[in-house]
Coordinates of C-alpha atoms and ligand atoms in Angstrom, one line a residue:
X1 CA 69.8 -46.7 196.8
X2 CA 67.0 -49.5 196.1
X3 CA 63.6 -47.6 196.0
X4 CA 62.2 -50.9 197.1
X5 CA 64.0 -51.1 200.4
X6 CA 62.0 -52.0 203.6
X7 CA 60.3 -49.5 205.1
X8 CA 61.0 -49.4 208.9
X9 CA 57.2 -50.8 209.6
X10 CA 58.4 -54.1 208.2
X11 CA 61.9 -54.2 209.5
X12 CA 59.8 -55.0 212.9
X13 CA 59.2 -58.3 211.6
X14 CA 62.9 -59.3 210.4
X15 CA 64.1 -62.4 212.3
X16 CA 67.4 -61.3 214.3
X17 CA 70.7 -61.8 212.5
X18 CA 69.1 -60.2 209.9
X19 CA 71.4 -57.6 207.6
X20 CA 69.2 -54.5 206.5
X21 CA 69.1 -51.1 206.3
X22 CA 66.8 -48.3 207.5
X23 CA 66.2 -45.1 206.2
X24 CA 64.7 -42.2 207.2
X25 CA 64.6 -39.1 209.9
X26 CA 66.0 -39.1 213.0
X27 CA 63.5 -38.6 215.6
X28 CA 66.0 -38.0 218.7
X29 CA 69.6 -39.2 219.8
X30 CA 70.5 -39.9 223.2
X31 CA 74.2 -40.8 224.4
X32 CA 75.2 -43.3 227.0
X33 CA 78.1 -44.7 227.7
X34 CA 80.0 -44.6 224.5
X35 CA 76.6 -46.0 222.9
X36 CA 74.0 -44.0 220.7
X37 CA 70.5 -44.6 220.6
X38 CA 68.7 -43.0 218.1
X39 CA 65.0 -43.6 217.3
X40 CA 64.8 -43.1 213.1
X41 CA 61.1 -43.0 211.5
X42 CA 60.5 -43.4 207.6
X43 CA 56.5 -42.5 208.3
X44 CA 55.6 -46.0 207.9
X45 CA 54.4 -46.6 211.1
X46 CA 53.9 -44.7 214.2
X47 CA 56.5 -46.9 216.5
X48 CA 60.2 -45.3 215.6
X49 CA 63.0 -47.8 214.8
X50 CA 65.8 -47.8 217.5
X51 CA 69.1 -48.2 216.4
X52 CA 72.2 -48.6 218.3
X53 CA 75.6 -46.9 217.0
X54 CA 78.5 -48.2 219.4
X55 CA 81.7 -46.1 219.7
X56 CA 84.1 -46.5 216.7
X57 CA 81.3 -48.0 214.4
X58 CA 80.9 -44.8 212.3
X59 CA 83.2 -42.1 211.8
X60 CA 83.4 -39.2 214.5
X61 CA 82.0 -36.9 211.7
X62 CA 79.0 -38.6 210.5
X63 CA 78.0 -38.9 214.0
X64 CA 77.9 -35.5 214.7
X65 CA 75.5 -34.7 212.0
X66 CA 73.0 -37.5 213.5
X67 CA 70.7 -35.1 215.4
X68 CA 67.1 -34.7 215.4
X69 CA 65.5 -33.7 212.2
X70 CA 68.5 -35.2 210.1
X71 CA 67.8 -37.4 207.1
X72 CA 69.9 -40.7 207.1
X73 CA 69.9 -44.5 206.2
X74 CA 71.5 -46.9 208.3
X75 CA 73.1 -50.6 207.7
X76 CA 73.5 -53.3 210.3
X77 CA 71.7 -56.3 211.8
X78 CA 68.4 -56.5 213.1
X79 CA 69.3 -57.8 216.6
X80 CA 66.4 -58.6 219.5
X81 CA 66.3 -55.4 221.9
X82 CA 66.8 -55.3 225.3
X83 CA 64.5 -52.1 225.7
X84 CA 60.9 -52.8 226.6
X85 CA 58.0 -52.1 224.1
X86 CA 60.3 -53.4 221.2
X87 CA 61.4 -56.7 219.8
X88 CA 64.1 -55.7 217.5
X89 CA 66.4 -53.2 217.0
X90 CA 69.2 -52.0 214.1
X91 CA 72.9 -52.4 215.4
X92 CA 74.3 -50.2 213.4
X93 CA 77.8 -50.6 211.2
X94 CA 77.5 -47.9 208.6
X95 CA 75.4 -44.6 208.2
X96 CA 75.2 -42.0 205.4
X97 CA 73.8 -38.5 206.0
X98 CA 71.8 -37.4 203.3
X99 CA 71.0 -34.1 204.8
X100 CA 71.8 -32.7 208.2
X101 CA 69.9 -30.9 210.2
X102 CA 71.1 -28.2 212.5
X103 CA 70.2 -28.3 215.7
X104 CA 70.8 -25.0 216.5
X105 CA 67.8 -24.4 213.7
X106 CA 65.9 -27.0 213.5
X107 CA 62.1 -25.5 214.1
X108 CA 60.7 -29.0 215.3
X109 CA 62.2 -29.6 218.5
X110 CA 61.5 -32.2 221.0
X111 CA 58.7 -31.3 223.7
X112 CA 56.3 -29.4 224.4
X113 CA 55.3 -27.5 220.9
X114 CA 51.5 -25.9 220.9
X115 CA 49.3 -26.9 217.5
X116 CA 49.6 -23.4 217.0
X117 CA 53.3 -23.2 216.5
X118 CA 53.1 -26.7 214.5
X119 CA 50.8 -25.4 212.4
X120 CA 53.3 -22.2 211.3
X121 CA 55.5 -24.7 210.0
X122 CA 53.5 -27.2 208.9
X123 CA 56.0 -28.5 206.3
X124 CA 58.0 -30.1 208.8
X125 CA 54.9 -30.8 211.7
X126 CA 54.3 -34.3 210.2
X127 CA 58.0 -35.5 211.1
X128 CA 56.4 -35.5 214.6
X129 CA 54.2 -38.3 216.0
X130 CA 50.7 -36.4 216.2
X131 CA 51.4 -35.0 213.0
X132 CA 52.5 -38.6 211.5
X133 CA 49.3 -40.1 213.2
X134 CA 46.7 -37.7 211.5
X135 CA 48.4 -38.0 208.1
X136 CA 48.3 -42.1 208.0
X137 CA 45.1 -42.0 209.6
X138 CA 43.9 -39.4 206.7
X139 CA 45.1 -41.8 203.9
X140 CA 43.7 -44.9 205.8
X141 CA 40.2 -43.2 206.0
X142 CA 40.1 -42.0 202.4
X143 CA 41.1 -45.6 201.4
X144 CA 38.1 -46.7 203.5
X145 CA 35.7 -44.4 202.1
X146 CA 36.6 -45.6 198.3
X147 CA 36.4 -49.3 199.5
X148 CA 33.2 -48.9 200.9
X149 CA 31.6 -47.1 197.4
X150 CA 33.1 -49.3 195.3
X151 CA 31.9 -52.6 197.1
X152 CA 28.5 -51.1 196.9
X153 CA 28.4 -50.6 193.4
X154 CA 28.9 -46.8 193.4
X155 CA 30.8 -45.0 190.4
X156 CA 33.6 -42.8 191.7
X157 CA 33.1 -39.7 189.5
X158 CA 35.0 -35.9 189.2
X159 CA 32.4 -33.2 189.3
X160 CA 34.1 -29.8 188.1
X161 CA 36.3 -27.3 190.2
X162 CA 35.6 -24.7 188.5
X163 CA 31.5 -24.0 187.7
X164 CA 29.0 -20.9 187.3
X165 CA 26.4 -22.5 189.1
X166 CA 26.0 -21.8 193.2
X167 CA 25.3 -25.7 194.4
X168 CA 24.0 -24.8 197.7
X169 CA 22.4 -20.8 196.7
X170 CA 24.2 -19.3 199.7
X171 CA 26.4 -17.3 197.5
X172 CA 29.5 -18.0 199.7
X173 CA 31.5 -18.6 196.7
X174 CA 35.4 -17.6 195.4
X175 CA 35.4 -15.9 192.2
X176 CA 37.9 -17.4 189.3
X177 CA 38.5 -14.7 186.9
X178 CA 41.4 -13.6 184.7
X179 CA 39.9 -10.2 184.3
X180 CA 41.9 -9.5 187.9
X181 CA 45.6 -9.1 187.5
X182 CA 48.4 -8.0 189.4
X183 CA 49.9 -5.0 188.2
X184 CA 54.1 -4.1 188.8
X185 CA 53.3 -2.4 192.1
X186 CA 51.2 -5.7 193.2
X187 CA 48.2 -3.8 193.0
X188 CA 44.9 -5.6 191.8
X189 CA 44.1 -4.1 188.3
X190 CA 40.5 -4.9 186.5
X191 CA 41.0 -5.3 182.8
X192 CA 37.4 -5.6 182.0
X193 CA 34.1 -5.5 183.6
X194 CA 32.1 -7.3 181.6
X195 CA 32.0 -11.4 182.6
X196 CA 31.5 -12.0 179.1
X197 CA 35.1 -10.7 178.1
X198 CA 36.7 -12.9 181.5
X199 CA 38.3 -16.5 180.5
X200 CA 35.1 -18.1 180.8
X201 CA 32.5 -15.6 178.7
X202 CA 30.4 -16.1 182.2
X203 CA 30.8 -15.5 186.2
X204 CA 32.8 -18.4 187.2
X205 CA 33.6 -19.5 190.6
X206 CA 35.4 -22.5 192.8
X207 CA 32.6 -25.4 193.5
X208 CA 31.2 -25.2 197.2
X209 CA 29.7 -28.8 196.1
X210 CA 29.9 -31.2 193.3
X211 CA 26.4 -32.5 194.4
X212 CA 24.2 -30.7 190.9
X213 CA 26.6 -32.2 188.8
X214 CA 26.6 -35.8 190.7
X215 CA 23.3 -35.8 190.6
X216 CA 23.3 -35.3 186.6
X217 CA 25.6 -38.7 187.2
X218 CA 23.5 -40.5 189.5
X219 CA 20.3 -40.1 186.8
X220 CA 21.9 -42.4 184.8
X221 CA 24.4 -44.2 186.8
X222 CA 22.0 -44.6 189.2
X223 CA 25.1 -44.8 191.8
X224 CA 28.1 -42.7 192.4
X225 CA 30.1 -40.2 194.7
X226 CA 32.5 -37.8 194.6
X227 CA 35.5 -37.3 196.5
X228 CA 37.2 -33.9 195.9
X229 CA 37.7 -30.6 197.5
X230 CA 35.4 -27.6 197.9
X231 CA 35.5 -23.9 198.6
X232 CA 33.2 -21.9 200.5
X233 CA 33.9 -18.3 201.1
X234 CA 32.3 -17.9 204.5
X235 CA 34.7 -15.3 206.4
X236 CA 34.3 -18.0 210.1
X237 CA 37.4 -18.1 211.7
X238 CA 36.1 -21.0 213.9
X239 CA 37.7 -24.8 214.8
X240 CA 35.4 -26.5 212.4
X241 CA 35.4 -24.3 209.4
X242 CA 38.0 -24.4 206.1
X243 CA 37.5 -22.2 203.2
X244 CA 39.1 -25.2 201.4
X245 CA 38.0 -28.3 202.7
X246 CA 37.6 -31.9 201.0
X247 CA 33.9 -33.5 200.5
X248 CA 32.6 -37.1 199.9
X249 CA 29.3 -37.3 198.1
X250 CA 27.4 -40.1 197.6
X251 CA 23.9 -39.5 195.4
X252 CA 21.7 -42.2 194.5
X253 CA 18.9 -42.7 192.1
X254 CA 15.7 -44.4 193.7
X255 CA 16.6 -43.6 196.9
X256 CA 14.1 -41.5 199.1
X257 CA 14.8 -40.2 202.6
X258 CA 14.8 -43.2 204.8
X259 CA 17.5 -45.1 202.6
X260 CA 19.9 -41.7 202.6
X261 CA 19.9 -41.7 206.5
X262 CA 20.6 -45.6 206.4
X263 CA 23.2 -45.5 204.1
X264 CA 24.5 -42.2 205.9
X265 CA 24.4 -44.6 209.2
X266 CA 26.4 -47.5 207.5
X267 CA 28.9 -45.6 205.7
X268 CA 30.3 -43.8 208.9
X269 CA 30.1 -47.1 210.7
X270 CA 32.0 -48.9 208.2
X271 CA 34.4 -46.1 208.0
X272 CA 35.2 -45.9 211.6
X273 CA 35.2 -49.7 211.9
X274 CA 38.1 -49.8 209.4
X275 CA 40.5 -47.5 211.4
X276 CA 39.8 -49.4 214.7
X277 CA 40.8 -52.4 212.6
X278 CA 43.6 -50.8 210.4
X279 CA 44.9 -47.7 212.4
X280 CA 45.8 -49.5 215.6
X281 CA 48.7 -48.1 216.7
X282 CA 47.5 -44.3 215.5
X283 CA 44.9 -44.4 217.3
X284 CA 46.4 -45.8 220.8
X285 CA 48.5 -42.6 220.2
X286 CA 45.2 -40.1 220.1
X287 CA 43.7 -42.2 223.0
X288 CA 44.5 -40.5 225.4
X289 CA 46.9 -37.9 224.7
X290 CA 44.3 -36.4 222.6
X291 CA 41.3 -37.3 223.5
X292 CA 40.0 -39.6 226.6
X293 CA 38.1 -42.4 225.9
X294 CA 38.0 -42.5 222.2
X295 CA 38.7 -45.7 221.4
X296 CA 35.1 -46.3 223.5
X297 CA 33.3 -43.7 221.8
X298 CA 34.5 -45.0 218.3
X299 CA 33.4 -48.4 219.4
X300 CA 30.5 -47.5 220.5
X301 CA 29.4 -45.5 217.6
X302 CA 30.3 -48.5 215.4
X303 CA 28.0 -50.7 217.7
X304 CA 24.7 -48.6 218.3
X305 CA 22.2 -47.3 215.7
X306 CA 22.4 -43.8 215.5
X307 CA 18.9 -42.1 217.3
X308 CA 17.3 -40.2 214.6
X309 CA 14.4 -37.9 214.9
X310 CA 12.7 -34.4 213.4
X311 CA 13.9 -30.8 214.2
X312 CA 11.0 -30.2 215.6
X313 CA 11.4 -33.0 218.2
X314 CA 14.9 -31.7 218.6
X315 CA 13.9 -27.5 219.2
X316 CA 11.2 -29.1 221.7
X317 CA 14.1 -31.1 223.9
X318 CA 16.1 -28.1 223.5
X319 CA 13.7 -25.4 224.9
X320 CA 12.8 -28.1 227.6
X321 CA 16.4 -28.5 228.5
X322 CA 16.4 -26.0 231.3
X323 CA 20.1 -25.2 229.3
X324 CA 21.3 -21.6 229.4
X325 CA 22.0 -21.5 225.0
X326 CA 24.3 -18.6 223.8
X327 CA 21.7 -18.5 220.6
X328 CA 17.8 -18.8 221.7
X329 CA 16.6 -21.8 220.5
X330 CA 12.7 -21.7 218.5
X331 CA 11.1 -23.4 215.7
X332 CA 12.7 -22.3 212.9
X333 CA 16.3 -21.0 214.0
X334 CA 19.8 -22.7 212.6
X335 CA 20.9 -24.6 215.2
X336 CA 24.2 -23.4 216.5
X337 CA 26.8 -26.1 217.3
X338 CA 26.5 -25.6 220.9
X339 CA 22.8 -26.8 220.5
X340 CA 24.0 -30.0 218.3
X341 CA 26.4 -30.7 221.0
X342 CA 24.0 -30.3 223.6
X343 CA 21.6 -33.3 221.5
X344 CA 24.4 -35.2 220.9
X345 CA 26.2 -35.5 223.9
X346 CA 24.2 -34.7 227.1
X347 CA 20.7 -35.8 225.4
X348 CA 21.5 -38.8 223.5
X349 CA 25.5 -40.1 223.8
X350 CA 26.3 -41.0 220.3
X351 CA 25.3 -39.6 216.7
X352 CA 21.8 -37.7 216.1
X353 CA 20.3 -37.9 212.8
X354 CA 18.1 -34.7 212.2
X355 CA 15.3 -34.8 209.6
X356 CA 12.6 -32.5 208.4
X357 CA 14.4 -29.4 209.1
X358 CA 12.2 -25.8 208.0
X359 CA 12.6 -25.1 204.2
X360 CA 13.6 -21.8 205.0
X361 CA 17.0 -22.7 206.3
X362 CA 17.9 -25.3 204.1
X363 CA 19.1 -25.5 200.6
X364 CA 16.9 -24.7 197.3
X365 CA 16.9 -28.6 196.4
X366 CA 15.4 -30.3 199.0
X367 CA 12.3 -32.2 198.6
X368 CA 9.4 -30.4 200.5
X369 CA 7.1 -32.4 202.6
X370 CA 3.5 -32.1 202.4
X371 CA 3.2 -29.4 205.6
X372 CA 4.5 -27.1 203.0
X373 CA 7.1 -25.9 206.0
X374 CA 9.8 -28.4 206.2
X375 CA 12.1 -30.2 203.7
X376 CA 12.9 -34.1 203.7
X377 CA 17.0 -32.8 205.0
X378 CA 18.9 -34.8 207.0
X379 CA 21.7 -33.6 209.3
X380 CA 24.4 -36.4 210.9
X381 CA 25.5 -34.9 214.4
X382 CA 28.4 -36.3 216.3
X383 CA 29.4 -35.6 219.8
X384 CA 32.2 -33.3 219.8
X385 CA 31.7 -32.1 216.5
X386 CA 28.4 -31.4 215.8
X387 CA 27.3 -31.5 212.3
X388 CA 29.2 -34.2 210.5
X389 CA 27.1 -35.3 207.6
X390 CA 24.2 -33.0 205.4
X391 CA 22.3 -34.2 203.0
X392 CA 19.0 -34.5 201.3
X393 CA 16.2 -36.1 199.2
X394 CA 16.2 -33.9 195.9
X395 CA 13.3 -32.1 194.7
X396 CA 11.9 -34.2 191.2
X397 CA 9.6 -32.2 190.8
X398 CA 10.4 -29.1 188.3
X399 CA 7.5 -27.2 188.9
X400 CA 8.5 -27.3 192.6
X401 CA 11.7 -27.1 191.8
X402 CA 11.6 -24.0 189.7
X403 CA 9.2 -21.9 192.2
X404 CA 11.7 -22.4 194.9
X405 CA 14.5 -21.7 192.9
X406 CA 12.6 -18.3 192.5
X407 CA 11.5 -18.4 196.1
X408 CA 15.4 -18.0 197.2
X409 CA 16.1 -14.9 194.9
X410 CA 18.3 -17.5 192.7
X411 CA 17.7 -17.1 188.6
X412 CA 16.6 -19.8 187.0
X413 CA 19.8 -19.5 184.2
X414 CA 22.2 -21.1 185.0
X415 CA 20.3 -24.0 186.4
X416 CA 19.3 -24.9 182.9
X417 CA 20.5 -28.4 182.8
X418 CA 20.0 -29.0 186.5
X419 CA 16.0 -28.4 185.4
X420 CA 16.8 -30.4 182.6
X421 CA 17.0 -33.3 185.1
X422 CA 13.2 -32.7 186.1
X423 CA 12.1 -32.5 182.3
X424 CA 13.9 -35.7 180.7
X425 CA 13.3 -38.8 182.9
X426 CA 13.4 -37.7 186.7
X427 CA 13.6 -40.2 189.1
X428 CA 13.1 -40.0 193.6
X429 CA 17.2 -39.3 194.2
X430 CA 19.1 -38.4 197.4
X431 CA 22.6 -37.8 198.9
X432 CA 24.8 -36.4 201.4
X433 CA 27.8 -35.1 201.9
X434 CA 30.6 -36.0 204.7
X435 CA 32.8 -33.7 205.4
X436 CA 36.4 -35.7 205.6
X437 CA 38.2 -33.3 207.8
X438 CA 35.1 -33.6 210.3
X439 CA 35.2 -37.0 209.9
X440 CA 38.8 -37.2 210.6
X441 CA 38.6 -34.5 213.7
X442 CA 36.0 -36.9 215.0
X443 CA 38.0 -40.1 214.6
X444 CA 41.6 -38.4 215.9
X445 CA 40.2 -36.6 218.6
X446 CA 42.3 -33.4 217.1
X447 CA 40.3 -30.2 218.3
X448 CA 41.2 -27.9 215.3
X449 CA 40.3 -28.6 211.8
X450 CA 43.4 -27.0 210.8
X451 CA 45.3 -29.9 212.2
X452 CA 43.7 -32.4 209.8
X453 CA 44.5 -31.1 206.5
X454 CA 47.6 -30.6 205.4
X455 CA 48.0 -26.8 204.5
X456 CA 45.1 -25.2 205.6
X457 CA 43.2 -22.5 203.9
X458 CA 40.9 -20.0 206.2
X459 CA 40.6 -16.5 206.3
X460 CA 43.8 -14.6 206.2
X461 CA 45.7 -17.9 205.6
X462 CA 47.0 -19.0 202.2
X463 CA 51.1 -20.0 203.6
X464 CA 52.3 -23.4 201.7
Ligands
4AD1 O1 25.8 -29.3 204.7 P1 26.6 -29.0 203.5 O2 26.8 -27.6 203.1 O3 25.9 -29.8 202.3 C1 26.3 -29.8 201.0 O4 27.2 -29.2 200.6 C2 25.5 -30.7 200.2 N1 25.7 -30.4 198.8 C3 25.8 -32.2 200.5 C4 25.0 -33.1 199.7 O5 23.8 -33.3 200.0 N2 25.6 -33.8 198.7 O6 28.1 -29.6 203.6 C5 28.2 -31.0 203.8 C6 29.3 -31.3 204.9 C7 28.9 -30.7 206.3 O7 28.0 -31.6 207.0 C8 30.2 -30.6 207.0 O8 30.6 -31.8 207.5 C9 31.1 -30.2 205.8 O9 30.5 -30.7 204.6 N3 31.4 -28.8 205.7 C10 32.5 -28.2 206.1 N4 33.7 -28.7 206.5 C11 34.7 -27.9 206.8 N5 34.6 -26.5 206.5 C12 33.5 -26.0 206.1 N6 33.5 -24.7 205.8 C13 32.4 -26.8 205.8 N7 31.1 -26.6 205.3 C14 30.5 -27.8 205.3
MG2 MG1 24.8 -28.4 206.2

């Protein structure tokens, strides 16, 4: 076995009366006439290889096992193909079955298999072609995402998992804590109540955000991101919600408002533009099995600047819309995803960029304006999705800074060092955060965040 044999994505481009071999799992067989056509994929690529097994070429045996699901490598020729859609082919002389698969068994059948099924085995969903498709496109967008910081200059850096500080003071956060243990009958058992006896001497939790300690980074590196995942304990069981969910995000050190919605703007273009370029045949799959029309919707979000304007603008087009709103819509409400989707897609047609939401319903950090009622916040809204993108200028000052740490019930403890930021050389900063598997819904077209991550976490789900 060679581990650097050719994957089937570049068997494509072997000349006929070529010898190679192809391995991987056979996506069906069909039988004709003494001949076996049987459509292998390694993963490399969404197109599946066909290969051709004439009668006699293999033994009786070995082509019994060849069903769908089975893992296998094939030798033979690469020979043109008759069939339409595909140059070559693999005429097969040999085969060895590395593990069968039996069809009697095998959960991943052919046709017609909801996302909800997928997802209850989602070990073997990605053997599929949606499931292939989301998983490529998820590694082609992450590569994007580290291209894009690193051409600009930005450090990639590793905020902790594990922290005693609340990032975004909503208290939606998962406890870490040896003090909890199982006990014989799998019952929970506390062996002490004080947080100063736990593993950590202190409360200790899963980050919701590495954005306090990137910011630390950026006020000295001036520019850097994160990339990692994040927890939020948030019991909403809805499409766009993960209790474990992966975050990109960017902060930047002499960077006010304007320059965090630009850079927002660019960075999703970019992003997008690399998949149309890259992910090709992926995408042709989600367009339109998945989603009509989104290779024109990606374009066009690549092409057009994003309309950006105040909440207040926003909550004023919203109570003129004449729209009958689950949630009532007034000056100073959370706007509810139906209401981004209503700005997004039946106001303006492409991304919205919010700014100057109330200080109320954002996060401690955020730079207030001079009104003394709204904070320099930015929200990125995409059609379909709603909110995308969040992100802020940071508070500098620490006077500020402390009174609204106070103002949100929050104590000033364990944000010792995040103050420290204000006292020793503070600088205008700002960031945001994109939410990958957003990002990734928006870009496949796949209507359930579950089906863009690979084992997802939400609550009453922990399987895999
Ligand atoms: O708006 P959020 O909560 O902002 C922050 O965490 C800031 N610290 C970001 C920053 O300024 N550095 O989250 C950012 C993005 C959201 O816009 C959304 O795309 C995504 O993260 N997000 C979630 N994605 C999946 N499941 C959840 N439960 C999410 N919560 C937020
Ligand atoms: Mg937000």
């Amino acid at each position: 076995m060679d581990y650097r044999r050719t994957y089937v994505r570049d068997l494509f481009n072997l000349s006929p009366g070529t010898q190679a071999s192809a391995y991987g799992w056979v996506k069906t067989r069909r039988d004709s006439k003494g001949i076996s056509f049987v459509q292998l994929s390694d993963g490399s690529c969404f197109k599946d290889l066909q290969i051709v097994v004439n009668e006699g070429t293999v033994s009786a045996d070995a082509l019994k096992l060849i069903t769908t699901g089975a893992c296998v490598r094939f030798d033979g020729e690469i020979v043109e193909s008759p069939a339409a859609g595909q140059a070559v082919e693999l005429l097969a002389k040999d085969v060895e079955v590395f593990g069968a698969a039996d069809p009697e068994k095998y959960p991943l059948q052919k046709k017609g298999a909801t996302m909800e099924y997928l997802r209850e085995i989602a070990h073997l969903r990605v053997r599929g072609n949606t499931f292939g498709a989301v998983f490529r496109v998820r590694a082609q967008a992450a590569f994007a995402i580290h291209q894009f910081f690193h051409n600009r200059g930005f450090h990639y850096i590793q905020p902790p998992i594990i922290t005693a500080s609340d990032a975004e003071g909503a208290g939606a956060m998962f406890a870490v804590s040896t003090n909890l243990q199982l006990d014989d009958k799998h019952q929970y058992k506390l062996t002490s109540n004080d947080p100063a006896a736990d593993f950590f001497g202190k409360p200790s939790f899963l980050t919701v955000s590495g954005q306090l300690e990137a910011e630390t980074l950026a006020l000295g590196l001036t520019n850097v991101y994160t990339f990692g995942p994040t927890f939020r304990a948030e019991n909403s069981s809805t499409s766009r919600h993960l209790a474990e969910f992966w975050m990109v995000e960017p902060e930047m050190a002499f960077c006010e408002i304007e320059g965090n919605m630009t850079r927002a703007e660019e960075f999703l273009k970019e992003v997008i533009g690399y998949l149309l370029e890259n992910s090709g045949q992926d995408l042709d799959f989600f367009n339109p099995r998945i989603e009509p029309e989104l290779l024109k919707t990606l374009s066009h979000v690549v092409d057009s600047p994003f309309e950006r304007m105040t909440y207040t603008e926003a909550v004023k087009l919203l109570e003129a819309s004449g729209e009958k709103f689950e949630y009532p819509v007034f000056w100073g409400t959370d706007l509810q995803s139906e209401h981004e989707r209503w700005l997004t897609e039946v106001k303006v047609g492409r991304p919205v960029i919010l700014t100057d939401y109330p200080k109320e319903i954002k996060a401690f950090y955020m730079k207030e304006n001079s009104d003394g009622k709204t904070v320099r916040a930015m929200d990125v809204l995409a059609p379909r999705i709603g909110e995308i993108i969040g992100g802020s200028q940071r508070e500098e000052q620490l006077d500020v800074l402390e009174r609204k740490i106070a103002d949100f019930g929050l104590p000033l403890e364990p944000y010792w060092w995040y103050l420290d930021l204000r006292r020793f050389g503070s600088a205008p900063h700002a960031g945001f955060g994109l939410g990958f598997e957003r990002l990734l819904m928006y870009v496949t077209g796949m209507k359930n965040i579950r089906d863009v991550i690979p084992y997802h976490r939400t609550p009453g789900n922990a399987e895999f």
